[in-house]
Amino acid sequence: MIISFLLLASLTIIGTAAAMSLKNLVHCVLALTLGLVGLAGLYLQLGAQFVGFTQILVYVGAVAILAAFAIMMTRSADPTLSNATATFRTSGAVVAVVVFAVLAWAIYYGTAHQPIFTAQPEGSVGQVGLALMHHFVLPLEVIGLLLTAALIGAGILAMDEHRGNQ
Amino acid sequence: MSPLTGYLLLSAFLFSIGLAGALTRRNAILVLIGIELMLNAANLNFIAFWRYGPHPEALTGVMFAIFSIGVAAAEAAVGLSIILAVYRHSRTTDLDKLNSMKG
């Protein structure tokens, strides 16, 4: 349990840290895919199978591919172009480190005396499906509507204006 | 250290990496990816609190994570198409050079 958590956590940390620090943007997206796979493994280890599969399907399958296409279509993949980090990179890094320090302090002292329920909960795909169809059916419809509107809007935004008017 | 603390620390680290990327990178696509990483850190918190919380049979943490993933997917699609539209207009995705809203 501990060993698998450490393996998946290091995979996630290495992948995401590389995604945010590499110079070539295509390498960044590949490293991001690695980190998201590690995160999906963590969800599966926590017993949330449906969320783990959704993570692989949505993030690894769709969002990473979409980002790779956007990078290739905007010619950002050439590392000789301005892909270096910004001028205020030290201040940004300092802000991130301070945020992590405050969060870690709060987590460490906040969860020290919490009771821990270690019984493995039942979160199978079938139960999630039943809950989506019974108790959460209205939010499901709303998110379907939101996704439809967002994807139609994204298509219209990305359409070439000059070719679209002809 | 309890397992919950480990997951929460990992989530805080993921959030900080995403924040550092969103603050320091100059390419708009990587800033968007940093924001996605911060959303993923929140999802990991939901699942960890659901797993180690007192009422896991209610499935609320799982449901929140599922809907959050859906909203994040919509956000990524709209954000990337906005970046494509901006690139077609100004031929760059460098945020330091995109300093006018009308051009």
Coordinates of C-alpha atoms in Angstrom, one line a residue:
Chain A
M1 CA 0.0 0.0 0.0
I2 CA 2.7 2.4 1.1
I3 CA 5.1 1.3 -1.7
S4 CA 2.5 1.7 -4.4
F5 CA 1.5 5.1 -3.1
L6 CA 5.1 6.2 -3.1
L7 CA 5.6 4.9 -6.7
L8 CA 2.5 6.6 -8.0
A9 CA 3.2 9.8 -6.1
S10 CA 6.8 10.0 -7.4
L11 CA 5.5 9.3 -11.0
T12 CA 3.0 12.2 -10.6
I13 CA 5.5 14.6 -9.1
I14 CA 8.2 13.9 -11.7
G15 CA 5.7 14.1 -14.6
T16 CA 4.1 17.3 -13.6
A17 CA 7.3 19.0 -12.5
A18 CA 8.9 18.1 -15.9
A19 CA 5.8 19.4 -17.6
M20 CA 6.2 22.8 -16.0
S21 CA 10.0 23.1 -16.4
L22 CA 11.0 21.6 -19.7
K23 CA 11.9 24.0 -22.6
N24 CA 10.4 22.1 -25.6
L25 CA 6.6 22.3 -25.4
V26 CA 5.9 18.9 -27.0
H27 CA 8.1 17.3 -24.3
C28 CA 6.1 19.3 -21.7
V29 CA 2.8 17.7 -22.9
L30 CA 4.4 14.2 -23.0
A31 CA 5.6 14.7 -19.4
L32 CA 2.1 16.0 -18.4
T33 CA 0.6 12.8 -19.8
L34 CA 2.9 10.8 -17.6
G35 CA 1.9 12.8 -14.5
L36 CA -1.8 12.4 -15.3
V37 CA -1.5 8.7 -15.6
G38 CA 0.1 8.6 -12.2
L39 CA -2.8 10.6 -10.8
A40 CA -5.3 8.2 -12.4
G41 CA -3.4 5.4 -10.7
L42 CA -3.8 7.2 -7.3
Y43 CA -7.6 7.5 -7.9
L44 CA -7.7 3.7 -8.6
Q45 CA -5.7 3.0 -5.5
L46 CA -8.1 5.1 -3.4
G47 CA -11.0 2.9 -4.6
A48 CA -12.6 5.5 -7.0
Q49 CA -12.6 3.3 -10.2
F50 CA -14.9 5.5 -12.2
V51 CA -13.0 8.7 -11.5
G52 CA -9.7 6.9 -12.4
F53 CA -11.0 5.7 -15.8
T54 CA -12.6 9.1 -16.4
Q55 CA -9.3 10.7 -15.7
I56 CA -7.5 8.6 -18.3
L57 CA -10.3 9.1 -20.8
V58 CA -10.6 12.8 -20.4
Y59 CA -7.2 14.1 -19.5
V60 CA -4.8 11.6 -21.1
G61 CA -7.0 10.9 -24.0
A62 CA -8.5 14.3 -24.8
V63 CA -7.0 17.3 -23.0
A64 CA -3.3 16.3 -23.6
I65 CA -4.0 15.5 -27.3
L66 CA -5.8 18.9 -27.6
A67 CA -2.9 20.7 -26.0
A68 CA -0.4 18.9 -28.3
F69 CA -2.5 19.9 -31.4
A70 CA -2.7 23.5 -30.2
I71 CA 1.1 23.6 -29.7
M72 CA 1.7 22.2 -33.1
M73 CA -0.8 24.6 -34.8
T74 CA 0.7 27.7 -33.1
R75 CA 4.3 26.8 -34.0
S76 CA 5.3 26.9 -30.3
A77 CA 7.2 23.7 -30.5
D78 CA 10.3 25.3 -31.9
P79 CA 12.5 25.8 -28.9
T80 CA 14.5 28.6 -30.5
L81 CA 11.3 30.8 -30.3
S82 CA 10.6 32.5 -27.0
N83 CA 9.8 29.5 -24.8
A84 CA 12.0 30.4 -21.9
T85 CA 10.4 31.3 -18.6
A86 CA 9.3 34.8 -17.9
T87 CA 11.3 37.7 -16.6
F88 CA 9.8 37.5 -13.1
R89 CA 10.5 33.8 -12.7
T90 CA 12.1 34.0 -9.3
S91 CA 9.2 35.9 -7.8
G92 CA 6.7 33.4 -9.2
A93 CA 8.7 30.4 -7.8
V94 CA 9.0 32.1 -4.4
V95 CA 5.2 32.6 -4.4
A96 CA 4.6 28.9 -5.2
V97 CA 7.1 27.8 -2.5
V98 CA 5.4 30.0 0.1
V99 CA 2.0 28.7 -0.9
F100 CA 3.2 25.1 -0.5
A101 CA 4.8 25.8 2.8
V102 CA 1.6 27.3 4.2
L103 CA -0.5 24.5 2.9
A104 CA 1.9 21.8 4.2
W105 CA 1.9 23.5 7.6
A106 CA -1.9 23.6 7.8
I107 CA -2.2 20.0 6.6
Y108 CA 0.4 18.7 9.0
Y109 CA -1.1 20.3 12.1
G110 CA -4.7 20.1 10.9
T111 CA -4.9 16.3 10.3
A112 CA -2.7 15.2 13.2
H113 CA -5.6 14.6 15.6
Q114 CA -8.3 13.7 13.1
P115 CA -10.0 10.3 13.4
I116 CA -9.1 8.1 10.4
F117 CA -11.7 5.8 8.9
T118 CA -9.7 3.1 7.1
A119 CA -12.5 0.8 6.0
Q120 CA -12.4 0.4 2.2
P121 CA -15.6 2.1 0.9
E122 CA -17.8 0.7 -1.8
G123 CA -17.4 3.0 -4.8
S124 CA -17.9 0.6 -7.7
V125 CA -18.8 1.8 -11.2
G126 CA -22.3 0.4 -10.9
Q127 CA -23.0 2.3 -7.7
V128 CA -21.7 5.5 -9.3
G129 CA -24.0 4.9 -12.3
L130 CA -27.0 4.4 -10.1
A131 CA -26.3 7.5 -8.1
L132 CA -25.9 9.5 -11.3
M133 CA -29.2 8.3 -12.6
H134 CA -31.2 8.7 -9.4
H135 CA -29.9 11.4 -7.0
F136 CA -27.6 13.4 -9.3
V137 CA -29.7 13.3 -12.5
L138 CA -30.2 17.1 -12.7
P139 CA -26.5 18.0 -12.3
L140 CA -25.8 15.4 -15.0
E141 CA -28.2 17.0 -17.4
V142 CA -26.7 20.5 -16.6
I143 CA -23.2 19.3 -17.2
G144 CA -24.2 17.7 -20.5
L145 CA -25.7 21.0 -21.6
L146 CA -22.6 22.9 -20.5
L147 CA -20.3 20.6 -22.4
T148 CA -22.4 20.8 -25.6
A149 CA -22.5 24.7 -25.4
A150 CA -18.7 24.8 -24.6
L151 CA -17.7 22.5 -27.5
I152 CA -20.0 24.4 -30.0
G153 CA -18.5 27.7 -28.8
A154 CA -15.0 26.3 -29.0
G155 CA -15.6 25.2 -32.6
I156 CA -17.0 28.6 -33.6
L157 CA -14.0 30.4 -31.9
A158 CA -11.4 28.2 -33.6
M159 CA -13.1 28.5 -37.0
D160 CA -11.2 30.6 -39.5
E161 CA -13.1 33.9 -39.8
H162 CA -12.2 34.7 -43.4
R163 CA -13.0 31.2 -44.6
G164 CA -16.1 31.0 -42.5
N165 CA -17.6 34.1 -44.1
Q166 CA -17.4 32.8 -47.6
Chain B
M1 CA 1.8 10.3 9.4
S2 CA -1.6 9.0 8.3
P3 CA -2.4 8.1 4.7
L4 CA -4.7 11.0 4.4
T5 CA -1.9 13.4 5.3
G6 CA 0.2 11.9 2.5
Y7 CA -2.4 12.4 -0.1
L8 CA -3.1 16.0 1.1
L9 CA 0.6 16.8 0.9
L10 CA 0.9 15.4 -2.6
S11 CA -2.2 17.5 -3.6
A12 CA -0.6 20.6 -2.1
F13 CA 2.6 19.9 -4.0
L14 CA 0.7 19.4 -7.3
F15 CA -1.2 22.7 -6.7
S16 CA 2.1 24.5 -6.0
I17 CA 3.7 23.1 -9.2
G18 CA 0.6 24.2 -11.2
L19 CA 0.8 27.7 -9.6
A20 CA 4.5 28.0 -10.4
G21 CA 3.9 27.0 -14.0
A22 CA 1.0 29.5 -14.4
L23 CA 3.0 32.3 -12.9
T24 CA 6.4 31.8 -14.6
R25 CA 5.8 30.3 -18.0
R26 CA 5.4 32.7 -21.0
N27 CA 3.5 30.5 -23.4
A28 CA -0.3 30.7 -23.0
I29 CA -0.8 27.0 -23.6
L30 CA 1.5 26.1 -20.7
V31 CA -0.3 28.6 -18.4
L32 CA -3.6 26.8 -19.3
I33 CA -1.9 23.4 -18.4
G34 CA -0.8 24.9 -15.1
I35 CA -4.4 25.8 -14.3
E36 CA -5.5 22.3 -15.2
L37 CA -2.9 20.9 -12.7
M38 CA -4.4 23.1 -10.0
L39 CA -7.9 21.7 -10.8
N40 CA -6.5 18.2 -10.6
A41 CA -5.0 18.9 -7.2
A42 CA -8.5 19.8 -6.0
N43 CA -9.9 16.6 -7.4
L44 CA -7.3 14.6 -5.5
N45 CA -8.4 16.3 -2.3
F46 CA -12.1 15.4 -3.0
I47 CA -11.2 11.7 -3.6
A48 CA -8.9 11.5 -0.6
F49 CA -11.5 13.1 1.8
W50 CA -14.2 10.8 0.4
R51 CA -12.0 7.7 1.0
Y52 CA -10.9 8.6 4.5
G53 CA -14.1 10.4 5.6
P54 CA -16.8 9.2 7.9
H55 CA -19.6 8.7 5.2
P56 CA -18.1 7.2 2.1
E57 CA -21.3 5.5 1.1
A58 CA -22.8 8.8 0.1
L59 CA -20.4 9.1 -2.9
T60 CA -20.4 12.9 -2.7
G61 CA -16.6 13.2 -3.2
V62 CA -16.7 11.0 -6.2
M63 CA -19.6 12.9 -7.7
F64 CA -17.9 16.3 -7.1
A65 CA -14.7 15.0 -8.8
I66 CA -16.6 13.7 -11.8
F67 CA -18.5 17.0 -12.4
S68 CA -15.2 18.9 -11.8
I69 CA -13.5 16.9 -14.5
G70 CA -16.4 17.7 -16.8
V71 CA -16.1 21.4 -16.2
A72 CA -12.3 21.3 -16.6
A73 CA -12.7 19.6 -20.0
A74 CA -15.1 22.3 -21.1
E75 CA -12.6 24.9 -19.8
A76 CA -9.7 23.4 -21.7
A77 CA -11.6 23.2 -25.0
V78 CA -12.7 26.8 -24.8
G79 CA -9.3 28.1 -23.5
L80 CA -7.3 26.3 -26.3
S81 CA -9.7 27.6 -29.0
I82 CA -9.3 31.2 -27.6
I83 CA -5.5 30.7 -27.8
L84 CA -5.9 29.5 -31.4
A85 CA -8.0 32.6 -32.3
V86 CA -5.5 35.0 -30.6
Y87 CA -2.6 33.3 -32.4
R88 CA -4.4 33.7 -35.7
H89 CA -4.9 37.4 -35.0
S90 CA -1.4 38.3 -33.6
R91 CA 0.8 35.4 -34.7
T92 CA 2.2 34.7 -31.2
T93 CA 1.2 32.9 -28.0
D94 CA 3.9 34.7 -26.0
L95 CA 2.0 36.4 -23.1
D96 CA 4.7 39.0 -22.7
K97 CA 4.0 40.2 -26.3
L98 CA 0.2 40.1 -26.0
N99 CA -0.3 43.4 -24.4
S100 CA -3.1 45.0 -26.3
M101 CA -6.8 43.9 -26.5
K102 CA -7.4 45.7 -29.7
G103 CA -5.1 45.4 -32.6

